[in-house]
């Protein structure tokens, strides 16, 4: 019997350095996020960037839409540096980026990357000159450019041209397919223009954002086949709550399985009052559950059934997951490899002992009608049986002791 490879080999795109973060070239897939504050509000934007970076965002994009926002970018960069936060900043430009970067050289210098949308860079005869100006400035300041096409703001002149060409075919393609080809062509032709203007390929990242899962997969597969630029993945307008998470995971999971993608962002609509960092955590969990990177120890927990009528194991699983995430900043500083740890919190005797033995450390709680004891396993061996009202605290203490004993202590 021949067993297929789990993953297709990663496509080795051109490596791009973004202020010390290497994107592409076979390096680890990088997590990106975006602020939703008014960039002109230096304090609020800085605080949100710090929050995103501390959660694990390795690149952060900010809106630069007017003169006030552009004038604030260097102040934000200074504030981040004073907080010992070196996370690179990406400027998101639409319509007037050429003017803002020209009028605010301190903004152009403070940003690590410029995001240019070919569909919004200018209309008619102004398009080429305004695009050229932004590329000229990227070359002057030695900055990376993401050419980010979005189907919702597609270059209408290019779409019209391709539609006209398609209409002349003896067997025209479906109009939807022409739209997808326009998205791809817009990115590739813009990248070619940027290189012709002097921007090297190792300063270019491409993205083609779609809001339909199947379209995103189709476009990126084609884009990957037709270029070797580093690629930024993301399902645009993914939606709110579970819909946005499921849609993003479905699309990006397939592309990552295909070996496609060098950076990712999860474009979730925040739920009222929710934390902006949710998009960072979801991105990390997608990469980690696919075995591509490790960020925090994973918790394996059963879904519950009629054998687990008590909610205690659910509460414990939630508590343990929160504990691990809170402990990780400290653990990461002191213990090498702790992010690879697996923890199991199981609810009954059916799969509990087996899953607990498979984890680095696991606990099998008693199901309904079972003896009220909870055996704990470390690296496959039963070490202790917990019982009583302090199981949660005792198990957390055992996890911490396991980390201290098991993972190599970093030099101070």
CSV table of C-alpha atoms in Angstrom, one decimal:
chain,number,residue,atom,x,y,z
A,1,UNK,CA,0.0,0.0,0.0
A,2,UNK,CA,1.3,3.5,-0.9
A,3,UNK,CA,0.5,6.2,1.7
A,4,UNK,CA,0.2,9.7,0.2
A,5,UNK,CA,2.1,12.6,1.5
A,6,UNK,CA,0.0,14.7,4.0
A,7,UNK,CA,1.1,18.0,2.5
A,8,UNK,CA,2.2,19.1,-0.9
A,9,UNK,CA,5.7,20.6,-0.8
A,10,UNK,CA,5.7,24.3,0.0
A,11,UNK,CA,6.2,26.4,-3.1
A,12,UNK,CA,9.5,28.3,-2.6
A,13,UNK,CA,8.6,31.8,-3.5
A,14,UNK,CA,11.1,34.7,-3.6
A,15,UNK,CA,12.2,35.7,-0.1
A,16,UNK,CA,11.2,39.3,1.0
A,17,UNK,CA,12.7,41.0,4.0
A,18,UNK,CA,10.3,43.3,5.9
A,19,UNK,CA,12.4,45.0,8.6
A,20,UNK,CA,13.8,41.7,9.8
A,21,UNK,CA,10.8,39.5,9.2
A,22,UNK,CA,11.5,37.2,6.2
A,23,UNK,CA,8.4,36.4,4.1
A,24,UNK,CA,8.6,33.7,1.5
A,25,UNK,CA,11.6,31.7,0.4
A,26,UNK,CA,10.4,28.7,2.3
A,27,UNK,CA,10.4,30.5,5.6
A,28,UNK,CA,7.6,30.1,8.2
A,29,UNK,CA,4.3,31.6,7.3
A,30,UNK,CA,3.9,35.0,8.9
A,31,UNK,CA,0.7,36.1,10.8
A,32,UNK,CA,-0.6,39.6,9.9
A,33,UNK,CA,-3.4,41.7,11.3
A,34,UNK,CA,-4.9,45.2,10.8
A,35,UNK,CA,-6.0,47.9,13.2
A,36,UNK,CA,-9.5,49.3,13.2
A,37,UNK,CA,-8.7,52.5,15.0
A,38,UNK,CA,-8.5,56.0,13.5
A,39,UNK,CA,-4.8,56.2,12.7
A,40,UNK,CA,-4.8,59.9,13.5
A,41,UNK,CA,-5.5,58.9,17.1
A,42,UNK,CA,-1.9,58.0,17.9
A,43,UNK,CA,-2.6,56.7,21.4
A,44,UNK,CA,-5.5,54.4,20.5
A,45,UNK,CA,-3.7,53.1,17.4
A,46,UNK,CA,-0.4,52.4,19.3
A,47,UNK,CA,-2.3,50.6,22.1
A,48,UNK,CA,-4.1,48.4,19.6
A,49,UNK,CA,-0.9,47.6,17.7
A,50,UNK,CA,0.8,46.7,21.0
A,51,UNK,CA,-2.1,44.4,21.8
A,52,UNK,CA,-2.0,42.7,18.4
A,53,UNK,CA,1.8,42.3,18.5
A,54,UNK,CA,1.7,40.8,22.0
A,55,UNK,CA,-0.9,38.3,20.9
A,56,UNK,CA,1.4,37.2,18.1
A,57,UNK,CA,0.8,39.4,15.1
A,58,UNK,CA,4.2,39.6,13.3
A,59,UNK,CA,3.1,42.4,10.9
A,60,UNK,CA,0.4,45.0,11.5
A,61,UNK,CA,-1.3,47.0,8.8
A,62,UNK,CA,-2.7,50.5,9.5
A,63,UNK,CA,-5.0,52.7,7.4
A,64,UNK,CA,-3.3,55.8,5.9
A,65,UNK,CA,-6.2,57.6,4.2
A,66,UNK,CA,-5.6,61.3,4.8
A,67,UNK,CA,-3.0,63.8,5.8
A,68,UNK,CA,-3.8,63.5,9.5
A,69,UNK,CA,-3.3,59.8,9.4
A,70,UNK,CA,-0.1,60.1,7.4
A,71,UNK,CA,1.3,62.7,9.9
A,72,UNK,CA,0.6,60.3,12.7
A,73,UNK,CA,2.5,57.3,11.4
A,74,UNK,CA,6.0,58.3,12.5
A,75,UNK,CA,4.6,59.2,15.9
A,76,UNK,CA,3.1,55.7,16.2
A,77,UNK,CA,6.4,54.2,15.1
A,78,UNK,CA,8.3,56.1,17.8
A,79,UNK,CA,5.8,55.2,20.4
A,80,UNK,CA,6.1,51.5,19.5
A,81,UNK,CA,9.9,51.7,19.6
A,82,UNK,CA,9.7,53.3,23.0
A,83,UNK,CA,7.6,50.3,24.1
A,84,UNK,CA,10.2,47.9,22.7
A,85,UNK,CA,7.8,46.7,20.1
A,86,UNK,CA,9.6,46.3,16.7
A,87,UNK,CA,6.6,45.0,14.8
A,88,UNK,CA,6.8,46.3,11.2
A,89,UNK,CA,4.0,48.6,10.1
A,90,UNK,CA,2.2,48.4,6.7
A,91,UNK,CA,0.5,51.4,5.3
A,92,UNK,CA,-2.8,50.7,3.6
A,93,UNK,CA,-3.2,53.2,0.7
A,94,UNK,CA,-6.2,53.9,-1.6
A,95,UNK,CA,-6.8,56.7,-4.0
A,96,UNK,CA,-4.3,59.2,-2.7
A,97,UNK,CA,-1.2,57.2,-1.6
A,98,UNK,CA,1.1,58.9,-4.1
A,99,UNK,CA,0.2,62.3,-2.6
A,100,UNK,CA,0.4,61.2,1.1
A,101,UNK,CA,3.8,59.5,0.7
A,102,UNK,CA,5.1,62.6,-1.2
A,103,UNK,CA,3.8,65.1,1.3
A,104,UNK,CA,4.8,63.1,4.4
A,105,UNK,CA,8.3,61.7,3.9
A,106,UNK,CA,8.5,60.8,7.6
A,107,UNK,CA,5.5,58.5,7.0
A,108,UNK,CA,7.1,57.0,3.9
A,109,UNK,CA,10.2,56.2,6.0
A,110,UNK,CA,8.4,54.9,9.1
A,111,UNK,CA,6.4,52.3,7.2
A,112,UNK,CA,8.0,48.9,6.4
A,113,UNK,CA,5.7,48.2,3.5
A,114,UNK,CA,3.2,50.0,1.3
A,115,UNK,CA,0.0,48.3,0.3
A,116,UNK,CA,-1.1,49.4,-3.2
A,117,UNK,CA,-4.5,48.5,-4.7
A,118,UNK,CA,-4.3,48.6,-8.5
A,119,UNK,CA,-8.0,49.2,-8.7
A,120,UNK,CA,-7.8,52.3,-6.5
A,121,UNK,CA,-4.5,53.9,-7.4
A,122,UNK,CA,-6.0,56.2,-10.0
A,123,UNK,CA,-8.4,56.6,-12.9
A,124,UNK,CA,-7.7,56.9,-16.6
A,125,UNK,CA,-4.5,58.7,-17.6
A,126,UNK,CA,-3.6,59.4,-13.9
A,127,UNK,CA,-3.4,55.7,-13.0
A,128,UNK,CA,0.0,55.0,-14.5
A,129,UNK,CA,1.6,58.1,-13.2
A,130,UNK,CA,0.2,57.7,-9.7
A,131,UNK,CA,1.2,54.1,-9.5
A,132,UNK,CA,4.7,55.0,-10.8
A,133,UNK,CA,5.0,57.7,-8.1
A,134,UNK,CA,4.3,55.2,-5.3
A,135,UNK,CA,6.8,52.7,-6.8
A,136,UNK,CA,9.4,55.5,-7.1
A,137,UNK,CA,9.0,56.3,-3.4
A,138,UNK,CA,9.2,52.6,-2.4
A,139,UNK,CA,12.5,52.4,-4.3
A,140,UNK,CA,13.8,55.7,-2.8
A,141,UNK,CA,13.1,54.5,0.8
A,142,UNK,CA,13.9,50.9,0.1
A,143,UNK,CA,10.5,49.6,1.1
A,144,UNK,CA,8.5,46.5,0.3
A,145,UNK,CA,5.2,46.8,-1.7
A,146,UNK,CA,2.2,44.6,-1.5
A,147,UNK,CA,0.2,44.8,-4.7
A,148,UNK,CA,-3.1,43.9,-3.2
A,149,UNK,CA,-6.0,43.3,-5.7
A,150,UNK,CA,-9.5,43.1,-4.3
A,151,UNK,CA,-12.4,41.9,-6.3
A,152,UNK,CA,-14.6,44.5,-4.8
A,153,UNK,CA,-12.5,47.4,-6.2
A,154,UNK,CA,-11.3,45.8,-9.4
A,155,UNK,CA,-9.6,47.8,-12.1
A,156,UNK,CA,-12.7,48.4,-14.3
A,157,UNK,CA,-10.7,49.4,-17.4
A,158,UNK,CA,-8.8,46.1,-17.4
A,159,UNK,CA,-12.0,44.2,-16.8
A,160,UNK,CA,-13.7,46.0,-19.7
A,161,UNK,CA,-10.7,45.2,-21.9
A,162,UNK,CA,-10.7,41.5,-21.1
A,163,UNK,CA,-14.5,41.3,-21.4
A,164,UNK,CA,-14.2,42.8,-24.9
A,165,UNK,CA,-11.5,40.3,-25.9
A,166,UNK,CA,-13.6,37.5,-24.5
A,167,UNK,CA,-16.6,38.6,-26.5
A,168,UNK,CA,-14.6,38.3,-29.7
A,169,UNK,CA,-13.7,34.6,-29.0
A,170,UNK,CA,-15.5,32.0,-31.0
A,171,UNK,CA,-16.4,30.3,-27.7
A,172,UNK,CA,-16.4,33.0,-25.0
A,173,UNK,CA,-15.6,32.1,-21.5
A,174,UNK,CA,-18.1,32.5,-18.7
A,175,UNK,CA,-18.2,36.1,-17.5
A,176,UNK,CA,-17.3,35.0,-14.0
A,177,UNK,CA,-14.2,33.3,-15.2
A,178,UNK,CA,-13.2,36.5,-17.0
A,179,UNK,CA,-13.6,38.4,-13.7
A,180,UNK,CA,-11.3,35.9,-12.0
A,181,UNK,CA,-8.7,36.3,-14.7
A,182,UNK,CA,-8.9,40.0,-14.4
A,183,UNK,CA,-8.0,39.8,-10.7
A,184,UNK,CA,-5.0,37.6,-11.5
A,185,UNK,CA,-3.9,39.7,-14.5
A,186,UNK,CA,-4.2,42.9,-12.5
A,187,UNK,CA,-1.8,41.6,-9.8
A,188,UNK,CA,0.7,40.2,-12.3
A,189,UNK,CA,0.7,43.1,-14.7
A,190,UNK,CA,1.1,45.6,-11.8
A,191,UNK,CA,4.0,43.6,-10.5
A,192,UNK,CA,5.7,43.6,-13.9
A,193,UNK,CA,5.2,47.3,-14.1
A,194,UNK,CA,6.7,47.8,-10.7
A,195,UNK,CA,9.8,45.8,-11.7
A,196,UNK,CA,10.1,47.8,-14.9
A,197,UNK,CA,10.1,50.9,-12.8
A,198,UNK,CA,13.0,49.6,-10.8
A,199,UNK,CA,11.4,47.8,-7.8
A,200,UNK,CA,13.1,44.3,-7.5
A,201,UNK,CA,11.1,41.1,-7.2
A,202,UNK,CA,12.3,40.6,-3.7
A,203,UNK,CA,10.5,43.8,-2.7
A,204,UNK,CA,7.1,42.7,-4.0
A,205,UNK,CA,4.3,40.6,-2.4
A,206,UNK,CA,1.1,39.9,-4.2
A,207,UNK,CA,-2.4,39.3,-3.0
A,208,UNK,CA,-5.8,38.7,-4.7
A,209,UNK,CA,-8.5,39.0,-2.1
A,210,UNK,CA,-11.9,37.4,-2.8
A,211,UNK,CA,-14.9,36.9,-0.6
A,212,UNK,CA,-16.1,33.6,-2.0
A,213,UNK,CA,-14.1,30.5,-0.8
A,214,UNK,CA,-14.0,28.7,-4.2
A,215,UNK,CA,-13.0,31.9,-6.0
A,216,UNK,CA,-10.1,32.5,-3.6
A,217,UNK,CA,-8.8,29.0,-4.1
A,218,UNK,CA,-9.1,29.2,-7.9
A,219,UNK,CA,-7.3,32.6,-8.1
A,220,UNK,CA,-4.4,31.7,-5.8
A,221,UNK,CA,-3.8,28.4,-7.4
A,222,UNK,CA,-3.5,30.1,-10.8
A,223,UNK,CA,-1.5,33.0,-9.3
A,224,UNK,CA,1.0,30.5,-7.7
A,225,UNK,CA,1.4,28.6,-11.0
A,226,UNK,CA,2.1,31.8,-12.9
A,227,UNK,CA,4.6,33.6,-10.7
A,228,UNK,CA,7.1,33.1,-7.9
A,229,UNK,CA,6.3,36.3,-5.9
A,230,UNK,CA,5.6,35.9,-2.2
A,231,UNK,CA,1.9,35.6,-1.6
A,232,UNK,CA,-0.3,37.1,1.1
A,233,UNK,CA,-3.5,35.0,1.8
A,234,UNK,CA,-6.8,36.2,3.1
A,235,UNK,CA,-10.5,35.8,2.5
A,236,UNK,CA,-11.7,39.4,2.3
A,237,UNK,CA,-15.0,40.3,4.0
A,238,UNK,CA,-15.0,36.9,5.7
A,239,UNK,CA,-17.9,37.8,8.0
A,240,UNK,CA,-18.6,37.9,11.7
A,241,UNK,CA,-18.3,35.1,14.3
A,242,UNK,CA,-18.2,31.5,13.3
A,243,UNK,CA,-19.1,32.2,9.7
A,244,UNK,CA,-16.0,34.3,9.2
A,245,UNK,CA,-13.8,31.7,11.0
A,246,UNK,CA,-15.2,28.8,9.1
A,247,UNK,CA,-15.0,30.5,5.7
A,248,UNK,CA,-11.4,31.6,6.3
A,249,UNK,CA,-10.4,28.2,7.5
A,250,UNK,CA,-12.0,26.4,4.6
A,251,UNK,CA,-10.3,28.6,2.0
A,252,UNK,CA,-6.8,29.0,3.6
A,253,UNK,CA,-6.7,25.4,4.8
A,254,UNK,CA,-6.9,24.2,1.2
A,255,UNK,CA,-4.3,26.7,-0.1
A,256,UNK,CA,-1.9,26.0,2.8
A,257,UNK,CA,-2.3,22.3,2.2
A,258,UNK,CA,-1.4,23.0,-1.5
A,259,UNK,CA,1.8,24.6,-0.3
A,260,UNK,CA,0.6,28.1,-1.3
A,261,UNK,CA,1.0,31.2,0.9
A,262,UNK,CA,3.6,33.1,2.8
A,263,UNK,CA,1.6,35.4,5.0
A,264,UNK,CA,-2.0,35.2,6.2
A,265,UNK,CA,-4.6,37.5,7.7
A,266,UNK,CA,-8.0,36.5,9.0
A,267,UNK,CA,-10.4,39.3,8.1
A,268,UNK,CA,-13.0,38.9,10.8
A,269,UNK,CA,-15.8,41.4,11.4
A,270,UNK,CA,-15.4,42.1,15.1
A,271,UNK,CA,-18.5,41.2,17.2
A,272,UNK,CA,-19.8,44.1,19.3
A,273,UNK,CA,-17.4,44.6,22.2
A,274,UNK,CA,-15.0,41.8,21.1
A,275,UNK,CA,-11.3,41.9,21.1
A,276,UNK,CA,-9.5,42.8,17.8
A,277,UNK,CA,-6.9,40.1,18.7
A,278,UNK,CA,-9.4,37.4,17.7
A,279,UNK,CA,-8.2,37.5,14.1
A,280,UNK,CA,-4.6,36.8,15.3
A,281,UNK,CA,-5.6,33.9,17.4
A,282,UNK,CA,-7.6,32.3,14.6
A,283,UNK,CA,-4.7,32.7,12.2
A,284,UNK,CA,-2.3,31.0,14.7
A,285,UNK,CA,-4.8,28.2,15.3
A,286,UNK,CA,-5.2,27.5,11.6
A,287,UNK,CA,-1.4,27.3,11.1
A,288,UNK,CA,-0.9,25.2,14.3
A,289,UNK,CA,-3.7,22.7,13.7
A,290,UNK,CA,-2.3,22.1,10.2
A,291,UNK,CA,1.1,21.4,11.7
A,292,UNK,CA,2.8,24.4,9.9
A,293,UNK,CA,3.7,26.4,13.0
A,294,UNK,CA,3.4,26.2,16.8
A,295,UNK,CA,2.4,29.2,19.0
A,296,UNK,CA,0.8,27.9,22.2
A,297,UNK,CA,0.3,24.4,23.6
A,298,UNK,CA,-2.8,22.8,22.1
A,299,UNK,CA,-5.6,21.5,24.3
A,300,UNK,CA,-7.4,18.3,23.1
A,301,UNK,CA,-10.9,18.1,24.6
A,302,UNK,CA,-13.8,15.8,23.8
A,303,UNK,CA,-17.1,17.4,22.7
A,304,UNK,CA,-19.2,15.8,25.4
A,305,UNK,CA,-22.1,13.4,25.2
A,306,UNK,CA,-24.6,11.6,27.5
A,307,UNK,CA,-21.7,10.2,29.5
A,308,UNK,CA,-20.6,13.7,30.4
A,309,UNK,CA,-23.7,15.4,31.8
A,310,UNK,CA,-21.6,17.5,34.1
A,311,UNK,CA,-20.1,20.7,32.6
A,312,UNK,CA,-17.0,20.4,34.8
A,313,UNK,CA,-14.8,19.0,32.0
A,314,UNK,CA,-15.9,21.8,29.7
A,315,UNK,CA,-15.1,24.4,32.3
A,316,UNK,CA,-11.8,22.8,33.0
A,317,UNK,CA,-10.9,22.7,29.3
A,318,UNK,CA,-11.7,26.4,28.9
A,319,UNK,CA,-9.8,27.3,32.0
A,320,UNK,CA,-6.7,25.3,31.0
A,321,UNK,CA,-6.7,26.8,27.5
A,322,UNK,CA,-6.8,30.3,29.0
A,323,UNK,CA,-4.1,29.4,31.5
A,324,UNK,CA,-1.8,28.2,28.7
A,325,UNK,CA,-2.3,31.3,26.7
A,326,UNK,CA,-1.7,33.5,29.7
A,327,UNK,CA,1.5,31.6,30.7
A,328,UNK,CA,3.0,31.5,27.2
A,329,UNK,CA,4.7,34.9,27.2
A,330,UNK,CA,6.6,33.9,30.4
A,331,UNK,CA,7.2,30.3,29.3
A,332,UNK,CA,8.4,31.4,25.9
A,333,UNK,CA,11.1,33.6,27.4
A,334,UNK,CA,12.4,30.8,29.7
A,335,UNK,CA,11.7,27.4,28.0
A,336,UNK,CA,12.6,26.4,24.5
A,337,UNK,CA,9.9,24.4,22.6
A,338,UNK,CA,7.1,24.7,25.1
A,339,UNK,CA,4.8,25.9,22.3
A,340,UNK,CA,4.8,22.3,21.0
A,341,UNK,CA,3.3,20.8,24.2
A,342,UNK,CA,0.0,19.0,23.9
A,343,UNK,CA,-2.5,18.9,26.8
A,344,UNK,CA,-5.6,16.7,27.0
A,345,UNK,CA,-8.7,17.4,29.1
A,346,UNK,CA,-11.1,14.5,28.6
A,347,UNK,CA,-14.6,13.9,30.0
A,348,UNK,CA,-15.0,10.1,30.6
A,349,UNK,CA,-13.5,6.7,30.5
A,350,UNK,CA,-14.3,5.9,26.8
A,351,UNK,CA,-11.5,7.9,25.2
A,352,UNK,CA,-10.1,9.8,28.2
A,353,UNK,CA,-7.2,7.5,29.2
A,354,UNK,CA,-6.2,7.0,25.6
A,355,UNK,CA,-6.1,10.6,24.6
A,356,UNK,CA,-4.5,11.6,27.9
A,357,UNK,CA,-1.7,9.0,27.3
A,358,UNK,CA,-1.1,10.4,23.8
A,359,UNK,CA,-0.7,14.0,25.1
A,360,UNK,CA,2.4,15.3,26.9
A,361,UNK,CA,0.2,15.8,29.9
A,362,UNK,CA,-3.5,14.9,30.2
A,363,UNK,CA,-6.3,14.4,32.6
A,364,UNK,CA,-9.3,12.0,32.3
A,365,UNK,CA,-12.2,13.3,34.3
A,366,UNK,CA,-15.0,11.0,35.5
A,367,UNK,CA,-18.1,10.7,33.4
A,368,UNK,CA,-21.7,10.3,34.7
A,369,UNK,CA,-21.8,7.4,37.1
A,370,UNK,CA,-18.1,6.8,37.0
A,371,UNK,CA,-15.9,6.7,40.1
A,372,UNK,CA,-15.2,10.4,41.1
A,373,UNK,CA,-11.4,10.3,40.4
A,374,UNK,CA,-9.3,11.9,37.7
A,375,UNK,CA,-6.1,10.1,36.6
A,376,UNK,CA,-3.3,12.3,35.2
A,377,UNK,CA,-0.9,11.0,32.6
A,378,UNK,CA,2.5,12.5,31.7
A,379,UNK,CA,4.2,11.2,28.5
A,380,UNK,CA,2.0,8.1,28.5
A,381,UNK,CA,2.5,7.2,32.1
A,382,UNK,CA,-0.1,7.6,34.9
A,383,UNK,CA,1.5,9.7,37.6
A,384,UNK,CA,-1.3,10.6,40.0
A,385,UNK,CA,-5.0,10.5,40.6
A,386,UNK,CA,-6.8,13.8,41.5
A,387,UNK,CA,-10.0,14.1,43.4
A,388,UNK,CA,-11.9,16.6,45.4
A,389,UNK,CA,-12.8,20.3,44.8
A,390,UNK,CA,-9.3,21.5,43.8
A,391,UNK,CA,-8.7,19.4,40.6
A,392,UNK,CA,-8.5,22.5,38.3
A,393,UNK,CA,-5.8,24.3,40.4
A,394,UNK,CA,-3.9,21.1,41.0
A,395,UNK,CA,-3.8,20.2,37.3
A,396,UNK,CA,-2.6,23.7,36.4
A,397,UNK,CA,0.2,23.3,38.9
A,398,UNK,CA,1.1,20.0,37.4
A,399,UNK,CA,1.3,21.5,33.9
A,400,UNK,CA,3.6,24.2,35.2
A,401,UNK,CA,5.8,21.6,36.9
A,402,UNK,CA,5.9,19.6,33.7
A,403,UNK,CA,7.0,22.6,31.7
A,404,UNK,CA,9.8,23.3,34.2
A,405,UNK,CA,11.0,19.7,34.2
A,406,UNK,CA,10.7,19.0,30.5
A,407,UNK,CA,11.7,21.9,28.4
A,408,UNK,CA,15.2,23.2,28.1
A,409,UNK,CA,15.8,26.4,30.2
A,410,UNK,CA,17.0,29.3,28.1
A,411,UNK,CA,20.0,31.2,29.1
A,412,UNK,CA,19.2,34.5,30.8
